[in-house]
PDB file of C-alpha atoms and ligand atoms in Angstrom:
ATOM      1  CA  MET A  67       0.000   0.000   0.000  1.00 86.00           C
ATOM      2  CA  TYR A  68       2.644   2.531   1.067  1.00 93.00           C
ATOM      3  CA  GLU A  69       5.935   2.204  -0.733  1.00 94.00           C
ATOM      4  CA  MET A  70       8.511   4.118  -2.722  1.00 93.00           C
ATOM      5  CA  LYS A  71       7.423   5.123  -6.213  1.00 94.00           C
ATOM      6  CA  PRO A  72       9.739   6.238  -9.034  1.00 94.00           C
ATOM      7  CA  GLU A  73       8.615   9.854  -8.662  1.00 95.00           C
ATOM      8  CA  TYR A  74       9.765   9.946  -5.030  1.00 96.00           C
ATOM      9  CA  PHE A  75      13.409   9.282  -5.809  1.00 97.00           C
ATOM     10  CA  THR A  76      15.807  12.155  -5.177  1.00 97.00           C
ATOM     11  CA  GLY A  77      18.741  10.485  -6.921  1.00 96.00           C
ATOM     12  CA  ILE A  78      20.803  10.465  -3.719  1.00 98.00           C
ATOM     13  CA  ASP A  79      21.144   6.831  -2.817  1.00 97.00           C
ATOM     14  CA  PHE A  80      21.235   6.890   0.985  1.00 98.00           C
ATOM     15  CA  ILE A  81      18.332   9.359   1.145  1.00 98.00           C
ATOM     16  CA  ASP A  82      16.208   7.204  -1.152  1.00 98.00           C
ATOM     17  CA  LYS A  83      16.972   4.083   0.900  1.00 98.00           C
ATOM     18  CA  GLU A  84      16.016   5.823   4.120  1.00 98.00           C
ATOM     19  CA  HIS A  85      12.822   7.179   2.581  1.00 98.00           C
ATOM     20  CA  ALA A  86      11.960   3.637   1.500  1.00 98.00           C
ATOM     21  CA  ARG A  87      12.265   2.584   5.145  1.00 98.00           C
ATOM     22  CA  LEU A  88       9.932   5.422   6.167  1.00 98.00           C
ATOM     23  CA  PHE A  89       7.344   4.271   3.644  1.00 98.00           C
ATOM     24  CA  ALA A  90       7.712   0.766   5.070  1.00 98.00           C
ATOM     25  CA  ILE A  91       6.921   2.142   8.538  1.00 98.00           C
ATOM     26  CA  ALA A  92       3.837   3.892   7.083  1.00 98.00           C
ATOM     27  CA  ASP A  93       2.840   0.562   5.622  1.00 98.00           C
ATOM     28  CA  GLU A  94       3.255  -1.106   9.020  1.00 98.00           C
ATOM     29  CA  ALA A  95       0.850   1.499  10.432  1.00 98.00           C
ATOM     30  CA  TYR A  96      -1.608   0.739   7.644  1.00 97.00           C
ATOM     31  CA  GLN A  97      -1.396  -3.029   8.225  1.00 97.00           C
ATOM     32  CA  LEU A  98      -1.911  -2.482  11.935  1.00 98.00           C
ATOM     33  CA  LEU A  99      -4.945  -0.293  11.278  1.00 97.00           C
ATOM     34  CA  LYS A 100      -6.490  -2.969   9.049  1.00 97.00           C
ATOM     35  CA  ASN A 101      -5.744  -5.868  11.383  1.00 97.00           C
ATOM     36  CA  GLU A 102      -8.996  -6.935  13.020  1.00 95.00           C
ATOM     37  CA  PHE A 103      -7.509  -9.750  15.064  1.00 96.00           C
ATOM     38  CA  ILE A 104      -5.814  -7.569  17.651  1.00 96.00           C
ATOM     39  CA  PRO A 105      -8.471  -6.325  20.066  1.00 92.00           C
ATOM     40  CA  ASP A 106      -6.145  -3.990  21.939  1.00 97.00           C
ATOM     41  CA  LYS A 107      -3.531  -2.307  19.753  1.00 98.00           C
ATOM     42  CA  TYR A 108      -2.116   0.027  22.373  1.00 98.00           C
ATOM     43  CA  ASP A 109       1.302  -1.652  22.694  1.00 98.00           C
ATOM     44  CA  HIS A 110       1.623  -2.027  18.924  1.00 98.00           C
ATOM     45  CA  ILE A 111       0.784   1.619  18.315  1.00 98.00           C
ATOM     46  CA  MET A 112       3.212   2.825  20.973  1.00 98.00           C
ATOM     47  CA  SER A 113       6.055   0.727  19.606  1.00 98.00           C
ATOM     48  CA  LEU A 114       5.283   1.896  16.077  1.00 98.00           C
ATOM     49  CA  ILE A 115       5.456   5.536  17.210  1.00 98.00           C
ATOM     50  CA  LYS A 116       8.750   4.836  18.963  1.00 98.00           C
ATOM     51  CA  GLU A 117      10.167   3.184  15.854  1.00 98.00           C
ATOM     52  CA  LEU A 118       8.981   6.079  13.689  1.00 98.00           C
ATOM     53  CA  GLU A 119      10.484   8.682  15.981  1.00 98.00           C
ATOM     54  CA  GLU A 120      13.823   6.911  16.266  1.00 98.00           C
ATOM     55  CA  TYR A 121      14.119   6.312  12.561  1.00 98.00           C
ATOM     56  CA  THR A 122      13.085   9.812  11.507  1.00 98.00           C
ATOM     57  CA  ARG A 123      15.577  11.325  13.986  1.00 98.00           C
ATOM     58  CA  TYR A 124      18.276   9.141  12.433  1.00 98.00           C
ATOM     59  CA  HIS A 125      17.219  10.040   8.885  1.00 98.00           C
ATOM     60  CA  PHE A 126      16.913  13.790   9.535  1.00 98.00           C
ATOM     61  CA  LYS A 127      20.332  13.898  11.184  1.00 98.00           C
ATOM     62  CA  HIS A 128      21.864  12.004   8.288  1.00 98.00           C
ATOM     63  CA  GLU A 129      20.172  14.239   5.717  1.00 98.00           C
ATOM     64  CA  GLU A 130      21.146  17.426   7.573  1.00 98.00           C
ATOM     65  CA  GLU A 131      24.778  16.313   7.858  1.00 98.00           C
ATOM     66  CA  TYR A 132      24.845  15.668   4.140  1.00 98.00           C
ATOM     67  CA  MET A 133      23.320  19.078   3.355  1.00 98.00           C
ATOM     68  CA  GLN A 134      25.875  20.697   5.627  1.00 98.00           C
ATOM     69  CA  SER A 135      28.721  18.871   3.886  1.00 98.00           C
ATOM     70  CA  ILE A 136      27.716  20.198   0.471  1.00 97.00           C
ATOM     71  CA  GLY A 137      26.994  23.721   1.763  1.00 97.00           C
ATOM     72  CA  TYR A 138      23.330  23.397   0.873  1.00 98.00           C
ATOM     73  CA  LYS A 139      21.621  26.780   1.070  1.00 97.00           C
ATOM     74  CA  ARG A 140      18.179  25.579   2.135  1.00 97.00           C
ATOM     75  CA  LEU A 141      19.441  23.654   5.157  1.00 98.00           C
ATOM     76  CA  LEU A 142      17.674  25.874   7.671  1.00 98.00           C
ATOM     77  CA  SER A 143      14.198  25.435   6.177  1.00 98.00           C
ATOM     78  CA  GLN A 144      14.834  21.683   6.098  1.00 98.00           C
ATOM     79  CA  LYS A 145      15.762  21.734   9.777  1.00 98.00           C
ATOM     80  CA  VAL A 146      12.591  23.646  10.620  1.00 98.00           C
ATOM     81  CA  ALA A 147      10.455  21.115   8.724  1.00 98.00           C
ATOM     82  CA  HIS A 148      12.259  18.191  10.375  1.00 98.00           C
ATOM     83  CA  ASP A 149      11.828  19.674  13.859  1.00 98.00           C
ATOM     84  CA  ASP A 150       8.116  20.302  13.197  1.00 98.00           C
ATOM     85  CA  PHE A 151       7.710  16.670  12.261  1.00 98.00           C
ATOM     86  CA  ILE A 152       9.338  15.424  15.477  1.00 98.00           C
ATOM     87  CA  GLN A 153       7.217  17.817  17.495  1.00 98.00           C
ATOM     88  CA  LYS A 154       4.058  16.507  15.861  1.00 98.00           C
ATOM     89  CA  ILE A 155       5.076  12.893  16.538  1.00 97.00           C
ATOM     90  CA  ASN A 156       5.659  13.792  20.182  1.00 97.00           C
ATOM     91  CA  GLU A 157       2.004  14.836  20.432  1.00 97.00           C
ATOM     92  CA  TYR A 158       1.071  11.161  20.217  1.00 97.00           C
ATOM     93  CA  THR A 159       1.467  10.561  23.919  1.00 97.00           C
ATOM     94  CA  PRO A 160       0.306   7.402  25.738  1.00 98.00           C
ATOM     95  CA  ASP A 161      -2.848   9.238  26.886  1.00 98.00           C
ATOM     96  CA  VAL A 162      -3.767  10.349  23.386  1.00 97.00           C
ATOM     97  CA  VAL A 163      -3.265   6.840  22.008  1.00 97.00           C
ATOM     98  CA  ASP A 164      -5.187   5.265  24.852  1.00 97.00           C
ATOM     99  CA  GLU A 165      -8.175   7.548  24.441  1.00 97.00           C
ATOM    100  CA  ASN A 166      -8.962   6.502  20.899  1.00 97.00           C
ATOM    101  CA  GLN A 167      -6.614   3.966  19.347  1.00 97.00           C
ATOM    102  CA  LYS A 168      -8.280   3.703  15.964  1.00 96.00           C
ATOM    103  CA  ASP A 169      -8.668   7.414  15.283  1.00 97.00           C
ATOM    104  CA  THR A 170      -5.169   8.138  16.528  1.00 97.00           C
ATOM    105  CA  LEU A 171      -3.657   5.487  14.298  1.00 97.00           C
ATOM    106  CA  LEU A 172      -5.657   6.705  11.311  1.00 97.00           C
ATOM    107  CA  GLU A 173      -4.622  10.289  11.926  1.00 97.00           C
ATOM    108  CA  LEU A 174      -0.991   9.321  12.390  1.00 97.00           C
ATOM    109  CA  LEU A 175      -1.026   7.356   9.157  1.00 97.00           C
ATOM    110  CA  ASN A 176      -2.602  10.211   7.191  1.00 97.00           C
ATOM    111  CA  PHE A 177      -0.173  12.702   8.649  1.00 97.00           C
ATOM    112  CA  LEU A 178       2.851  10.521   7.957  1.00 97.00           C
ATOM    113  CA  ALA A 179       1.920   9.607   4.391  1.00 96.00           C
ATOM    114  CA  THR A 180       1.012  13.177   3.410  1.00 97.00           C
ATOM    115  CA  TRP A 181       4.025  14.707   5.124  1.00 98.00           C
ATOM    116  CA  LEU A 182       6.462  12.266   3.568  1.00 97.00           C
ATOM    117  CA  VAL A 183       5.260  12.768   0.013  1.00 97.00           C
ATOM    118  CA  GLU A 184       5.006  16.554   0.304  1.00 97.00           C
ATOM    119  CA  HIS A 185       8.339  16.926   2.058  1.00 98.00           C
ATOM    120  CA  ILE A 186      10.107  14.750  -0.484  1.00 98.00           C
ATOM    121  CA  TYR A 187       8.580  16.667  -3.404  1.00 96.00           C
ATOM    122  CA  ARG A 188       8.947  20.167  -2.045  1.00 96.00           C
ATOM    123  CA  GLN A 189      12.226  19.890  -0.168  1.00 98.00           C
ATOM    124  CA  ASP A 190      14.229  16.683  -0.395  1.00 98.00           C
ATOM    125  CA  LYS A 191      14.142  16.481  -4.181  1.00 97.00           C
ATOM    126  CA  LEU A 192      15.780  19.915  -4.386  1.00 97.00           C
ATOM    127  CA  ILE A 193      18.870  18.708  -2.519  1.00 98.00           C
ATOM    128  CA  ALA A 194      20.108  16.827  -5.581  1.00 94.00           C
ATOM    129  CA  GLU A 195      19.816  19.802  -7.934  1.00 86.00           C
TER     130      GLU A 195
HETATM  131 FE1  LIG B1079      14.221  16.384   4.606  1.00 92.10          FE
HETATM  132 FE1  LIG B1080      14.155  13.048   3.849  1.00 92.10          FE
END
């Protein structure tokens, strides 16, 4: 369902590989949402959020270090976008997840998928220019 498509490639190998991993995490969220055999998804959702946060922090750091190394002029706006993303992810606290698992998971998935595609198109693809 969620995966890398040709139009998402930036042409920078490590960035594309890491983006592929982020799409795989989005797909995990989608599979979890669809799964009707887990009555209580709290632990799954929390570990998914943890995985997402850890991996995006790793990816953003990697991407920012690369931009720095090439003297990329739009580094600051990238950092702002990356920090906003982490802040948004941090809003998914245990209480929020516990209150409404299904809606929270759905919202998280929509946010992640939209953010990823838009950020790649509007910002990450420019890095290779
Ligand atoms: Fe980025
Ligand atoms: Fe990226």
